[in-house]
Coordinates of C-alpha atoms in Angstrom, one line a residue:
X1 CA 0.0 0.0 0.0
X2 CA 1.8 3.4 -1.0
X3 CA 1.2 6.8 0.9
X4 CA -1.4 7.9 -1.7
X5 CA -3.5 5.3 -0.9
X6 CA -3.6 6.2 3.2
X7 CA -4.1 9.8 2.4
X8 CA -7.5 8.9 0.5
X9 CA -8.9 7.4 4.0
X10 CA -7.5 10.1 6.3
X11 CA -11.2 11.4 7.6
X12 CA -10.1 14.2 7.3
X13 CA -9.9 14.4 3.7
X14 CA -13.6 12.8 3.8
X15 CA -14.4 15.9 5.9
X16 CA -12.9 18.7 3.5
X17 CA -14.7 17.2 0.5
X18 CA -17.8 16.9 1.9
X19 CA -17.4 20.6 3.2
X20 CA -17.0 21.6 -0.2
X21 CA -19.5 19.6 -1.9
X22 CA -22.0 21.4 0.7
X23 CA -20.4 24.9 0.2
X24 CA -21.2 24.0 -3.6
X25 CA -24.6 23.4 -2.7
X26 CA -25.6 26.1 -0.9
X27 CA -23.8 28.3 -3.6
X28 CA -25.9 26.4 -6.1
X29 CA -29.1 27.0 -3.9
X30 CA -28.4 30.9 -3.5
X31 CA -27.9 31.5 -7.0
X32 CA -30.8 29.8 -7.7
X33 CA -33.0 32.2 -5.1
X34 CA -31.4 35.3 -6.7
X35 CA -33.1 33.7 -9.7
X36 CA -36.3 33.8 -8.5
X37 CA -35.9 36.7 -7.1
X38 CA -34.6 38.9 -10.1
X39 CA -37.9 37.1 -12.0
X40 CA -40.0 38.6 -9.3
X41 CA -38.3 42.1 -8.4
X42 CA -39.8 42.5 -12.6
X43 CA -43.2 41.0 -11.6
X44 CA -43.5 42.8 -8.3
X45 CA -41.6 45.9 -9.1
X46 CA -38.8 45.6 -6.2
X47 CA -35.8 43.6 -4.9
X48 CA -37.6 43.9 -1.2
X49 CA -41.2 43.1 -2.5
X50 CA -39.7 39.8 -4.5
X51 CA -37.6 38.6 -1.2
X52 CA -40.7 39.0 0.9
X53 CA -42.7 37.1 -1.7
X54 CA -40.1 34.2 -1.9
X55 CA -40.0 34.1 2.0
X56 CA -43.8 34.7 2.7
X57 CA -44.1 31.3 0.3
X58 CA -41.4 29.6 2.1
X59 CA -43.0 30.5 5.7
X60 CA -46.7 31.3 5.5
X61 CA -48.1 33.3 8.3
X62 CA -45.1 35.1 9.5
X63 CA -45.3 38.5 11.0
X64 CA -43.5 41.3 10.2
X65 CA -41.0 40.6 12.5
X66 CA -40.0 37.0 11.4
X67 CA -40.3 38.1 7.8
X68 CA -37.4 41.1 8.3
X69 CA -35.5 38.1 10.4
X70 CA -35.5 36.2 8.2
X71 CA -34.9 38.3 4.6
X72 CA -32.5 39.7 6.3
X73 CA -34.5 43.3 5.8
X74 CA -35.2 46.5 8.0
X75 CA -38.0 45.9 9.9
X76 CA -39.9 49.3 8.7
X77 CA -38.7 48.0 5.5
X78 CA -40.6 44.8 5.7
X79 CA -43.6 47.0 7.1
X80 CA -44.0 49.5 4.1
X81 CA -43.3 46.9 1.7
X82 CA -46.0 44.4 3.3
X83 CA -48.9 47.5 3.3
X84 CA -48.6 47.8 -0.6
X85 CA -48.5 43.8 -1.1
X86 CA -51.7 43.5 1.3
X87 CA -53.2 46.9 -0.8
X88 CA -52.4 45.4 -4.4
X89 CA -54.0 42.0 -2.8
X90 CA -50.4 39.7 -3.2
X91 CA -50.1 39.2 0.4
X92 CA -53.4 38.4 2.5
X93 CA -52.8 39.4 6.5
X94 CA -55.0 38.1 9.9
X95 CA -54.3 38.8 13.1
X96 CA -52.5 35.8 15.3
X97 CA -54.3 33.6 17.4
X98 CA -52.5 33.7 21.0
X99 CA -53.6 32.1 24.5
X100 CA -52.8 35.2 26.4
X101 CA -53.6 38.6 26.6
X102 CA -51.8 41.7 24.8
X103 CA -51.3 42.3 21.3
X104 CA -51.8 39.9 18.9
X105 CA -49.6 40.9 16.0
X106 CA -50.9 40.4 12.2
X107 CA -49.4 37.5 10.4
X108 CA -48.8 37.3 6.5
X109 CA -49.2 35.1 3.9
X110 CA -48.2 35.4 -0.1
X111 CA -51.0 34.1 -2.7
X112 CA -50.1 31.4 -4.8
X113 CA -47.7 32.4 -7.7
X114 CA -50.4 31.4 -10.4
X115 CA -52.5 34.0 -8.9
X116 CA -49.9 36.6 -9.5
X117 CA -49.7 35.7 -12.7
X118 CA -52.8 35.8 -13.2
X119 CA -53.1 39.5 -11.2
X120 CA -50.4 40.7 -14.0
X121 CA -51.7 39.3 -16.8
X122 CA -54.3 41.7 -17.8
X123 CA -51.4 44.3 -17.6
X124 CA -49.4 42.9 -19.7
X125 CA -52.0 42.1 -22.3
X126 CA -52.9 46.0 -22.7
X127 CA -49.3 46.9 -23.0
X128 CA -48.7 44.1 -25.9
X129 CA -51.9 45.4 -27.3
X130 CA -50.4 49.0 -27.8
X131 CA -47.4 47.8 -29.2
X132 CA -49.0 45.4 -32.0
X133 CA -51.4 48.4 -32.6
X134 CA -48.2 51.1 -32.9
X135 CA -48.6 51.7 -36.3
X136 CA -52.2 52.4 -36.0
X137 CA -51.5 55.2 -33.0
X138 CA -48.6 56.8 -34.8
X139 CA -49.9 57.5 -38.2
X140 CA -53.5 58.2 -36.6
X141 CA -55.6 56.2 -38.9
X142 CA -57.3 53.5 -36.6
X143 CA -58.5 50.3 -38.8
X144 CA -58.8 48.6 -35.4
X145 CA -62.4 48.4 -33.6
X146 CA -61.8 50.3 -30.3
X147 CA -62.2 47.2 -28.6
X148 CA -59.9 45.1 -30.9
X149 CA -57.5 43.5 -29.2
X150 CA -55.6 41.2 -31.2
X151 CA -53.2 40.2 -28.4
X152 CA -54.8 37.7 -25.4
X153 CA -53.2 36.0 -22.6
X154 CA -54.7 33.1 -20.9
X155 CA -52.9 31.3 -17.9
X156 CA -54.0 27.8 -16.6
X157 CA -53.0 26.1 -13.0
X158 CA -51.7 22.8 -13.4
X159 CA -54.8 22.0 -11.7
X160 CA -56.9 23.5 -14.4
X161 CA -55.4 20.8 -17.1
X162 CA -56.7 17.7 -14.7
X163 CA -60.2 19.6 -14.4
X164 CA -59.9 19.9 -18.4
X165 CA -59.1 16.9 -19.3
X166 CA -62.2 15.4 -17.3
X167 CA -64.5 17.7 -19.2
X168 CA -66.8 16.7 -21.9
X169 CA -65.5 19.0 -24.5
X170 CA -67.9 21.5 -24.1
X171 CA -67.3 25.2 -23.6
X172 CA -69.3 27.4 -21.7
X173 CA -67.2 30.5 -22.4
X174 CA -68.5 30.6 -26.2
X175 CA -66.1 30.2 -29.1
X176 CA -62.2 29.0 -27.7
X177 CA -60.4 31.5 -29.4
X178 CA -62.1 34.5 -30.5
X179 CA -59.0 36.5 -31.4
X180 CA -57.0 34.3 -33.4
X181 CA -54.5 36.9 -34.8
X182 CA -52.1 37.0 -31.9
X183 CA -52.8 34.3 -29.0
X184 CA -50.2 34.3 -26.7

């Protein structure tokens, strides 16, 4: 047996790796949140809104207080931001049961993330709408119906598709695409 051989049991060697292999992870993991949360600083407007979203979805019903703990935020921070996310309806807020007396303090949770697609979605569509229809606004001649909008968005849960897929084919909502210039 040579001296390489010994070196490859030494537990400590064992120990190193596996503290790298876990550094690696969590580097892995981290840049994976920034991810998420660059996606949702555009959806929700700001770095602070998207961490709070990402943590309120990791940890529903967290006050104020757990929620700056744990995004690492300033605590008036976390308030002003949570006031506009309960306002535009992205975060719903009740107070906290509690056995004793005092102040019970409100505790947060995020709505699912197909409902906030589905709260941006109409946005979107309007904007898109204005661009396909450009021409129309710049050289003033409008060929479009006001009501024309050639661009639609429709967003499904995964839990729609199961519900469809047990449906008898029939559509309640009139013709399935009404608008078949641009469906997005």
């Amino acid at each position: 047996m040579s001296a390489d051989d010994t070196d490859h049991d030494d537990p400590e060697d064992t120990d190193d790796v596996r503290d790298r292999i876990e550094q690696e992870a969590d580097r892995a993991v981290e840049q994976f949140d920034e991810g998420i949360v660059d996606l949702l600083a555009w959806v929700l407007d700001t770095e602070t809104r998207a961490r709070i979203y990402v943590h309120l979805r990791q940890q529903p019903e967290s006050t104020s207080e757990e929620i700056a703990e744990g995004t690492g935020l300033y605590p008036s921070t976390v308030r002003e931001a949570l006031a506009a996310l309960t306002e535009e309806e992205v975060v719903t807020r009740q107070k906290r049961e509690s056995d004793g007396a005092g102040n019970n303090p409100y505790e947060y949770s995020a709505i699912s993330p197909s409902d906030l697609v589905n709260t941006i979605v109409g946005d979107i569509q309007s904007e898109l709408n204005t661009v396909f229809n450009l021409d129309d606004h710049i050289g003033g001649e409008t060929t479009l119906e006001p009501d024309d909008e050639p661009v639609t968005i429709s967003v499904e849960d995964a839990n729609d598709d199961a519900d469809a897929s047990e449906d008898t084919g029939s559509d309640e909502g009139g013709s399935e695409d009404e608008n078949d210039d641009a469906d997005v």
